[in-house]
XYZ file of C-alpha atoms in Angstrom:
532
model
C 0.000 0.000 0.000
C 3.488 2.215 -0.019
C 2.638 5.789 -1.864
C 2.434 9.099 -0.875
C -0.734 9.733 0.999
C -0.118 6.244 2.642
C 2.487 7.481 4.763
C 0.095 10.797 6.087
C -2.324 8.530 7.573
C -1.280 7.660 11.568
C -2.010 4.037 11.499
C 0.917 3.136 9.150
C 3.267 3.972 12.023
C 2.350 0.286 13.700
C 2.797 1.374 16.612
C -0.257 -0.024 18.735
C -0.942 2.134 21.625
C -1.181 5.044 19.131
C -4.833 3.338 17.726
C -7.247 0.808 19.543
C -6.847 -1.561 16.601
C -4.083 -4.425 18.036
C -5.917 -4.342 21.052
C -8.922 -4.984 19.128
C -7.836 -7.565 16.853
C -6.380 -9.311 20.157
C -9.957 -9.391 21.431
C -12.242 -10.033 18.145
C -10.040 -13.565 17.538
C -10.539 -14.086 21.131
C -14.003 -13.545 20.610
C -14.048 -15.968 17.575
C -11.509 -18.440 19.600
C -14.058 -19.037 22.070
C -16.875 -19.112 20.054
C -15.234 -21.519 18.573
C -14.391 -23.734 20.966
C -18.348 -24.742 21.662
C -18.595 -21.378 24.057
C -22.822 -21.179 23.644
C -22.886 -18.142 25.554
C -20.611 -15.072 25.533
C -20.540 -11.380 27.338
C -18.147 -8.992 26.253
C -18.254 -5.745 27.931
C -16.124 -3.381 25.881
C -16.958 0.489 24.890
C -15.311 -0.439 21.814
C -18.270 0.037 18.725
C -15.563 -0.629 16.182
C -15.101 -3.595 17.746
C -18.770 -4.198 17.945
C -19.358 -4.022 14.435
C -16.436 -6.429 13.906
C -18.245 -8.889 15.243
C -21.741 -8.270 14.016
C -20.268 -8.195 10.193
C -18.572 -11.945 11.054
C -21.414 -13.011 12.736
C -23.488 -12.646 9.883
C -21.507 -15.469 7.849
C -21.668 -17.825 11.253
C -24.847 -19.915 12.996
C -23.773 -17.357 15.788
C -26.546 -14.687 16.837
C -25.174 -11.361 18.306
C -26.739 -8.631 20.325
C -24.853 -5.870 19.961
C -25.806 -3.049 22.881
C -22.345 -1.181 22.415
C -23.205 2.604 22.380
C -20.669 4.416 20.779
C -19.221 7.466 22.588
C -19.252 11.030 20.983
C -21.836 9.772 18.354
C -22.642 13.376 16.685
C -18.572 14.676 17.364
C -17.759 11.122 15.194
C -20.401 11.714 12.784
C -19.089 15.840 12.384
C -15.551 14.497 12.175
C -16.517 11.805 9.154
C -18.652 13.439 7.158
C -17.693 17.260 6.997
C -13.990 18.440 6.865
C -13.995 20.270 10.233
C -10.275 18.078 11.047
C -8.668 19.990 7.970
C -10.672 22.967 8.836
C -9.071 23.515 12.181
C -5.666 22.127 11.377
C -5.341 24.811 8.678
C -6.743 27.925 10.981
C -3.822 26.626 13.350
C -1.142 26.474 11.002
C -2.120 29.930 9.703
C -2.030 30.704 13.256
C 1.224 29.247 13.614
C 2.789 30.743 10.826
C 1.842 34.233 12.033
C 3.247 34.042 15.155
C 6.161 32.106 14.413
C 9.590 33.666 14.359
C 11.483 33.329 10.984
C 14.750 31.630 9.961
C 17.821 33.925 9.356
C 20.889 32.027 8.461
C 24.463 32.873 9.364
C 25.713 34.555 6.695
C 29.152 33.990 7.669
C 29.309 30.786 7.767
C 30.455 28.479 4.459
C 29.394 25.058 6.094
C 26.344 23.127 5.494
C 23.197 23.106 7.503
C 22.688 21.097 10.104
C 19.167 20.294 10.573
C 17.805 19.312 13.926
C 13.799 18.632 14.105
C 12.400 17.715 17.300
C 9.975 18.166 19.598
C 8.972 21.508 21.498
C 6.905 21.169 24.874
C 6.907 23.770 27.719
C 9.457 21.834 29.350
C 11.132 22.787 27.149
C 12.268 26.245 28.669
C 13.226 26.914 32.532
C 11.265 29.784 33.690
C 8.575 31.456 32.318
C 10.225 34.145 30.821
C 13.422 33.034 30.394
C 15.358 32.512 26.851
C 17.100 29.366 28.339
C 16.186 26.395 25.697
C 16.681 22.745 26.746
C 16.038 20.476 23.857
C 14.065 16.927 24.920
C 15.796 15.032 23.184
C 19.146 16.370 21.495
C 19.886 19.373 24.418
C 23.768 17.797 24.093
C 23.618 17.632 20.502
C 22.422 21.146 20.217
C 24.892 22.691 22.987
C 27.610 20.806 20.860
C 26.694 22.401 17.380
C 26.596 25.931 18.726
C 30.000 25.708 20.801
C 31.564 23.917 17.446
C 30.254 27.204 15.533
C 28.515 25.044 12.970
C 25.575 26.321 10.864
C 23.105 24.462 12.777
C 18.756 25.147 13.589
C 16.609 23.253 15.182
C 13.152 22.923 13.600
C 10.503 22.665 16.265
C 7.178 20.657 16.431
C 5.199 22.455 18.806
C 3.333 20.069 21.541
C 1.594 22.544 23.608
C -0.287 26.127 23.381
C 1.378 27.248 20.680
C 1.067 30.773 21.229
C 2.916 30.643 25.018
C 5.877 28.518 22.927
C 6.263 30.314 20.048
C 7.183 33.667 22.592
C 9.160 31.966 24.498
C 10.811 31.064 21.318
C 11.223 34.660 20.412
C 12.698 35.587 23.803
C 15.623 32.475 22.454
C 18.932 34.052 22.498
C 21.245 31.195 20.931
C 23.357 31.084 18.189
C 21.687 27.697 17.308
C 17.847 29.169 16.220
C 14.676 27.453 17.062
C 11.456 27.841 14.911
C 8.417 25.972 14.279
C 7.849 24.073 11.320
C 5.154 27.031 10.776
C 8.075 29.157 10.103
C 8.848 27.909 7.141
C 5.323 27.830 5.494
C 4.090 30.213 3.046
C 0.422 31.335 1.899
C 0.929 29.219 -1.339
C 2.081 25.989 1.050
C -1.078 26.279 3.305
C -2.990 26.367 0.061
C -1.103 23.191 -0.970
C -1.668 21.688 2.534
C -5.306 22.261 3.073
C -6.074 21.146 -0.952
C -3.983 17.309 -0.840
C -5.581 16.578 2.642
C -8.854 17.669 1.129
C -8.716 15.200 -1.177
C -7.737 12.842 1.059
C -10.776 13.545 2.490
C -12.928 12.778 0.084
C -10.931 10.232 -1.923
C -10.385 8.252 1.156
C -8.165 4.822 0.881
C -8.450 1.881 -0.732
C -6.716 -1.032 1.151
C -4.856 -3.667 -1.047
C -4.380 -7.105 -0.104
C -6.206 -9.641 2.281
C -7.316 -8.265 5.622
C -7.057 -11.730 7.038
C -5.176 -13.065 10.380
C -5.299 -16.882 10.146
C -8.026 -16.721 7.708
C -10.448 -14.661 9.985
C -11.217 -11.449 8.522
C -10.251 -8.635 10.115
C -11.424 -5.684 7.456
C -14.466 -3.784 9.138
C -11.813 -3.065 11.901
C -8.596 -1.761 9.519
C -11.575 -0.027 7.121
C -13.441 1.922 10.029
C -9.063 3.361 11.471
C -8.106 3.609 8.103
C -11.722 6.003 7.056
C -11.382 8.147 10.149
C -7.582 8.693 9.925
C -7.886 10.146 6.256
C -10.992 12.548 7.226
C -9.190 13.636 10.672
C -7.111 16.819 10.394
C -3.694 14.137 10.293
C -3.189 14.377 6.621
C -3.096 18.143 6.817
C -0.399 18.414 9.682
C 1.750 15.683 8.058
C 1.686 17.499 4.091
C 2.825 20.887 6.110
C 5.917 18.799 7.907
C 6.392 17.839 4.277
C 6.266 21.459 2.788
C 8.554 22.889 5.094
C 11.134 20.295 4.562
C 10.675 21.277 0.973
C 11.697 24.791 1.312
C 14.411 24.238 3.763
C 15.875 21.607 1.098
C 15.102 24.120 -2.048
C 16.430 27.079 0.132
C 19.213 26.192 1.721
C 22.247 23.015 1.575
C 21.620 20.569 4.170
C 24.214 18.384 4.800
C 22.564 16.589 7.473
C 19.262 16.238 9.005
C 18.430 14.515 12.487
C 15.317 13.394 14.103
C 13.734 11.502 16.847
C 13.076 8.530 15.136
C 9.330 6.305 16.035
C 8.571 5.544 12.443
C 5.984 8.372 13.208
C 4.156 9.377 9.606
C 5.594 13.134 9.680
C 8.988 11.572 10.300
C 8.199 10.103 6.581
C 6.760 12.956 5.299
C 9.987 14.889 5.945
C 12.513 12.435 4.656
C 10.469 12.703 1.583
C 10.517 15.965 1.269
C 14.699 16.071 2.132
C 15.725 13.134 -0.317
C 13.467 15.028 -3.168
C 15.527 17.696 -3.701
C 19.000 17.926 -1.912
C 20.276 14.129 -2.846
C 23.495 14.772 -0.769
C 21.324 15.345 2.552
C 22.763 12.779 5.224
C 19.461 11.672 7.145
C 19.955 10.698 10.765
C 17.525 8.877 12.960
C 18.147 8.878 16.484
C 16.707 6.250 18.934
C 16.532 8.457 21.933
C 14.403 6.425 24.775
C 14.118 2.542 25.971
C 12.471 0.201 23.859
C 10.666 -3.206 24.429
C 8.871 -5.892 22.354
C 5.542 -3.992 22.226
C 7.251 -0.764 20.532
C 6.402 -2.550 17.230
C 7.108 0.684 15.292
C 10.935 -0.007 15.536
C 10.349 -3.393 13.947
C 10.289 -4.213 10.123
C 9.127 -7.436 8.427
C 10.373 -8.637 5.318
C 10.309 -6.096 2.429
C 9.550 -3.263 4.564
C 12.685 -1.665 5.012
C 13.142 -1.477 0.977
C 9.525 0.774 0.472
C 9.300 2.494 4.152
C 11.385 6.134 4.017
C 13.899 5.458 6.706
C 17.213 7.079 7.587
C 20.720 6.755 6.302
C 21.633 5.984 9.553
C 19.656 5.025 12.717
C 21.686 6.132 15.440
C 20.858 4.336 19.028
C 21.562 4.881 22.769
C 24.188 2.316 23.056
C 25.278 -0.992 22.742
C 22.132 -3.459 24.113
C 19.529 -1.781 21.587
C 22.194 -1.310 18.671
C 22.554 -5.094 18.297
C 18.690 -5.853 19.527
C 17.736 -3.524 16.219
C 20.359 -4.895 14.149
C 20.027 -8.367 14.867
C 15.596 -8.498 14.840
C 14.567 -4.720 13.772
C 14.742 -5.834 9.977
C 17.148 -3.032 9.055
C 19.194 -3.300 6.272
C 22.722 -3.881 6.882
C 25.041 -0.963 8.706
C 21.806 1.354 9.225
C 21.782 0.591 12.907
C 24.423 2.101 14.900
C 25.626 3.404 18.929
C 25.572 6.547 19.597
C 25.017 7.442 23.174
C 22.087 8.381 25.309
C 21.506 12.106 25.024
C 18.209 12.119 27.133
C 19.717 10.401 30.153
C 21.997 11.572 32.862
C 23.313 9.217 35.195
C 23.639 9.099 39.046
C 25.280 12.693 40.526
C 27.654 9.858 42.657
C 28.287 6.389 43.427
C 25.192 4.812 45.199
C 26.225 2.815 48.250
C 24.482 -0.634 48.117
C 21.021 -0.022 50.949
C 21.958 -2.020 54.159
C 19.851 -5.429 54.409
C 16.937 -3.739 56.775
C 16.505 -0.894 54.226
C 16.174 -2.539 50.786
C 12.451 -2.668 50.638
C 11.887 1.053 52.867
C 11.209 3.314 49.983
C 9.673 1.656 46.306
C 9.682 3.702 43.648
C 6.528 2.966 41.412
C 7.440 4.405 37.730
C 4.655 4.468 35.324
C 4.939 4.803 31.523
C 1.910 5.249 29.128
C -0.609 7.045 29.957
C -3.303 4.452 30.261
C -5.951 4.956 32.827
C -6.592 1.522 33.037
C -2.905 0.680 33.512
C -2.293 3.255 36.242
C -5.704 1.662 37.934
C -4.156 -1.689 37.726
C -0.685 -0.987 39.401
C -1.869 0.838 42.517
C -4.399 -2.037 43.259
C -1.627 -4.761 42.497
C 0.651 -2.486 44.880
C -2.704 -2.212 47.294
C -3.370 -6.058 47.943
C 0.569 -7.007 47.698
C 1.302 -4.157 50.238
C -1.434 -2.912 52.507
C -0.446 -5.061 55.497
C 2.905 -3.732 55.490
C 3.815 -0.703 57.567
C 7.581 -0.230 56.701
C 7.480 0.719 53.195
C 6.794 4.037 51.905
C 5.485 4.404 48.071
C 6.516 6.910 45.857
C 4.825 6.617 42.428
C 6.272 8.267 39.523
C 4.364 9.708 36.872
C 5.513 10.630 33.751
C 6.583 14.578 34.984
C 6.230 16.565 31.346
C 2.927 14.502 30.248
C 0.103 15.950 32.105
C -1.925 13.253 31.468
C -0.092 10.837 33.061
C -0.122 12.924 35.903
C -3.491 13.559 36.316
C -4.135 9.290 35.623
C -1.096 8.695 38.460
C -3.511 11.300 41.232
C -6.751 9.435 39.983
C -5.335 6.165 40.086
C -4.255 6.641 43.908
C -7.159 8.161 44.935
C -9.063 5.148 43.929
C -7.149 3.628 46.836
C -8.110 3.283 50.783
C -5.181 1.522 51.849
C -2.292 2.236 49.871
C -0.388 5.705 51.345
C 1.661 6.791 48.736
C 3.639 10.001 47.911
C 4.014 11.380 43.977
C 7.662 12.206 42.326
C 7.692 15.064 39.656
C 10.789 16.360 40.005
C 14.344 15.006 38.867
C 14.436 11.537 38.622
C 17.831 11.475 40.090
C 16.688 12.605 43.443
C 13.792 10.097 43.347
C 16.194 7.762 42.754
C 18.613 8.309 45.066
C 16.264 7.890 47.580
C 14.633 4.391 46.895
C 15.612 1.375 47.848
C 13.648 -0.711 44.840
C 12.016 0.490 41.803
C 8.822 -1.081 40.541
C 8.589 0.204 36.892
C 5.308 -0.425 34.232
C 6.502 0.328 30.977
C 8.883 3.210 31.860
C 12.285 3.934 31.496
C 12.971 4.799 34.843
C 13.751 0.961 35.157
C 16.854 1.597 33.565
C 18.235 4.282 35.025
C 17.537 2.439 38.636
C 19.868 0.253 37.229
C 22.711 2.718 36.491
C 21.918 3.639 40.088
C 22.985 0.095 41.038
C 19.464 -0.351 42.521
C 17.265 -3.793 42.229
C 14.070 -3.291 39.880
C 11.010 -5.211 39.479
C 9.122 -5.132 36.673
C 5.303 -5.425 36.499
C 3.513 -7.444 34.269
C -0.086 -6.116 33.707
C -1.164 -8.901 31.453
C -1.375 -6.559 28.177
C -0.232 -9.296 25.783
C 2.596 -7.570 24.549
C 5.531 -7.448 26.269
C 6.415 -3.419 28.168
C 9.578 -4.395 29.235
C 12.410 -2.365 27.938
C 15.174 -4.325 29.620
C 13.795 -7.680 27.589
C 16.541 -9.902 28.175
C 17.758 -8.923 30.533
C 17.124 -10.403 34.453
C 20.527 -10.591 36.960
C 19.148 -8.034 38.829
C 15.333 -7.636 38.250
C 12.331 -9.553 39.106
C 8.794 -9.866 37.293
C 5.544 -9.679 38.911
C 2.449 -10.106 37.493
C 0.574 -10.340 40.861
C 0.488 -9.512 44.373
C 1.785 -13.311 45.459
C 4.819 -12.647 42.773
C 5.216 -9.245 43.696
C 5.672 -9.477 47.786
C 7.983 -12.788 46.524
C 10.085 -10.578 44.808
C 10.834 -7.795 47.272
C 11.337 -11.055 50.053
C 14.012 -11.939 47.847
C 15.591 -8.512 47.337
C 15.800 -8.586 51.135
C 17.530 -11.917 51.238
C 20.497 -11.314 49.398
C 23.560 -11.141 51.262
C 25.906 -8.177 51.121
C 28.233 -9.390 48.706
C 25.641 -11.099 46.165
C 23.782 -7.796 46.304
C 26.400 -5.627 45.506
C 28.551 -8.012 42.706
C 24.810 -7.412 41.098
C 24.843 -4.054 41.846
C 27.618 -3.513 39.747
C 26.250 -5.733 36.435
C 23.063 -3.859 36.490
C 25.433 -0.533 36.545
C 27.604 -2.103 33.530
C 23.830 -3.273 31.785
C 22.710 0.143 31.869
C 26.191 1.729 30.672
C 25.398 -0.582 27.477
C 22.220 0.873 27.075
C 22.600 4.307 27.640
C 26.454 5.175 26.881
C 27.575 8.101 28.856
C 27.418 11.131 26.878
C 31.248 12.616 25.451
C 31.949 14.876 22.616
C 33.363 11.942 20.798
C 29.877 10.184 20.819
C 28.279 13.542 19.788
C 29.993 14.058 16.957
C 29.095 10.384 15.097
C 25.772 12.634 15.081
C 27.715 14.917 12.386
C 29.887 12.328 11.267
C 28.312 8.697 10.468
């Protein structure tokens, strides 16, 4: 199905907790498992009407009758949002917006070298202070300290995630040699007009899926059709052709010699190496791998034949060792595309931890949670609440994700939910959360890995989701699994029960495990950024 608009539509990223469709597929062949299996009688209770009408549409072909009383939530918003184009609508008055307010890109004059490009990701975290001009990038703040010290014609293009007027002043109020503006900066009249007529005909052209729609001969269409209808008549398209635009006139205005990127294998990530390799052939595109990954982050993983029709980078840069040879070895990337770099988004423990005396190593549990789920966060503090609420000694400090309000907000709900459990929350720097725990229970969330750089035991929780969270997959000499209380309260017994010496010789492989993962930052490593 490779082509153009293909790669503007959200669900050809794979990655499943961006769209409800693995986790519907999981439960549909369930559903037809069971049925099945002689199952006369069956209640789902999902709020799922996708899902729903999955089933009806196979029932009909089947001596199965089904009673569907799924009613679908936002009815008139998803009828508004299908039939009129009020997502392109909105996502053009933005960018129009955007491109008002945005500051402009003014190149060095002086300079004789080629652009560096750097797009990433702009959230109010972003800046310290309210009205400061200090910029921290997410995810390349070394890389981008290093390009303006090495005097290199360097900018970082920004995709703004937040209220975009508050970021692009704050942008303004930037005083670095190494400029930041917003994609919208780079937009003209005539490129909105472009924008807003391609994802109009998206729109109404919609997309016709090739090939079977089958998973061991059931048919899986009505679910694929329904994600693949609403994610060309959502505003998407729109904010993916403008990523491509702007990468157009940055290529046709100016030589970039490299380009660099978060990589996810999300759909403007394609747009943009579209746009580069269209007209500057010489651009070197870079990829960078910047968090943890785990089995479920299906987005980093190609079958066979993708690799040859997907736009990827020249390069795919990682954070070290462990995922360089995971990607190389079962990512389905060609050969030499996957290589270390270093971990630009971590910093390691301020000191040496001393290994927690025997009496101490199950005081303080640090609870890290990663996606955002509701449903997750609900799980976790009840598996903490059963496995825990008859012991006094421990103190719980769960750990949201601090820069994803969201996850914040799910963390507080998720807690209050609880009568037993007394728990604290951790925003601030994980260091100092760290440094005070004594064992770190992580869901999904990289935190687990930088416990282990702290030398600190980690147990990681299971929540039954079908694919496996775990981003140190493979990886067990000093962690423990849980996927209930019984396992869980085993676990931290057994933390407890190592002597000195067998905890601290496995102190020291979980430091050397994470100094695989997440190599220490050095100019050296920086530069393969500008070099590979």
């Amino acid at each position: 199905n490779a082509c153009f608009d293909w790669w503007t539509l959200p669900p050809t990223n794979k990655d499943p907790y961006s769209t409800n469709l693995c986790q519907d597929v999981a439960v549909f062949l369930l559903i037809v498992s069971l049925v099945r299996q002689g199952y006369a009688n069956l209640l789902v209770v999902t709020d799922s009407a996708d899902l729903a009408a999955q089933v009806g549409s196979w029932a009909r072909n089947e001596p199965v009758r089904v009673v569907v009383a799924v009613r679908g939530k936002g009815a008139w918003r998803r009828l508004i949002r299908l039939y009129t184009p009020s997502g392109v609508i909105k996502a053009c008055l933005t960018t129009i917006y955007g491109s008002l307010v945005s500051p402009r890109y003014r190149p060095d004059s002086r300079s004789s070298d080629g652009l560096v490009v750097v797009l990433s990701l702009v959230y109010p975290s972003s800046f310290h202070g309210e009205h400061s001009g200090d910029y921290q990038d997410v995810y390349f703040g070394p890389l981008v300290d290093y390009l303006e010290k090495s005097g290199r014609q360097a900018l970082v293009i920004g995709i703004m995630r937040g209220p975009f007027g508050s970021l692009a002043g704050k942008l303004r109020r930037v005083r670095t040699r190494v400029p930041v503006i917003p994609v919208e900066g780079f937009l003209t009249a005539s490129d909105i007009i472009w924008c807003s007529f391609h994802a109009l005909r998206v729109f109404a052209k919609g997309v016709r899926i090739k090939g079977e729609l089958r998973i061991e001969g059931v048919d899986i269409g009505v679910l694929v059709r329904r994600l693949f209808t609403e994610a060309s008549r959502s505003g998407s398209p729109f904010v993916n052709f403008q990523v491509y635009r702007a990468g157009l006139r940055l290529a046709q205005n100016f030589a970039v010699e490299r380009c660099i990127y978060p990589h996810e294998n999300r759909t403007w990530e394609n747009m943009l190496i579209l746009a580069m390799r269209q007209v500057y052939g010489k651009t070197r595109i870079i990829g960078y791998q910047h968090s943890a990954i785990a089995p479920s982050h299906l987005h980093f993983f190609l079958e066979d034949g993708e690799a040859g029709v997907t736009p990827l980078p020249d390069v795919l840069l990682t954070t070290g060792d462990f995922t360089q040879e995971w990607l190389a070895r079962e990512g389905g990337y060609l050969p030499g595309v996957v290589q270390a770099a270093c971990g630009l988004r971590q910093r390691g423990p301020r000191a040496a931890q001393p290994p927690p005396k025997a009496k101490e190593r199950g005081n303080t549990l640090l609870v890290a949670l990663g996606n955002p789920v509701l449903e997750d966060y609900v799980g976790t503090v009840k598996l903490l609440e059963s496995a825990l609420s008859g012991s006094n000694n421990r103190h719980v400090v769960i750990r949201p994700h601090p820069t994803n309000p969201v996850s914040i907000q799910g963390a507080i709900d998720a807690a209050a939910l609880s009568d037993k459990l007394v728990c604290s929350m951790s925003r601030g720097d994980v260091r100092d959360a760290l440094g005070e725990a004594d064992v770190v229970i992580y869901a999904s969330s990289t935190v687990g890995i930088e416990a282990a750089s702290f030398g600190l035991p980690t147990i990681c929780l299971d929540l039954g989701k079908g694919l496996d969270t775990d981003p140190m997959w493979g990886w067990d000499e000093f962690k423990w699994r849980a996927d209930s209380p019984y396992t869980l309260v085993q676990a931290l017994e057994e933390i407890e029960g190592l002597s000195k010496e067998k905890f601290q010789a496995l102190s020291l492989r979980a430091q050397a495990f994470a100094h695989a993962y997440l190599l220490p930052v050095s100019d050296k490593r920086i530069a393969r950024f500008l070099e590979v």
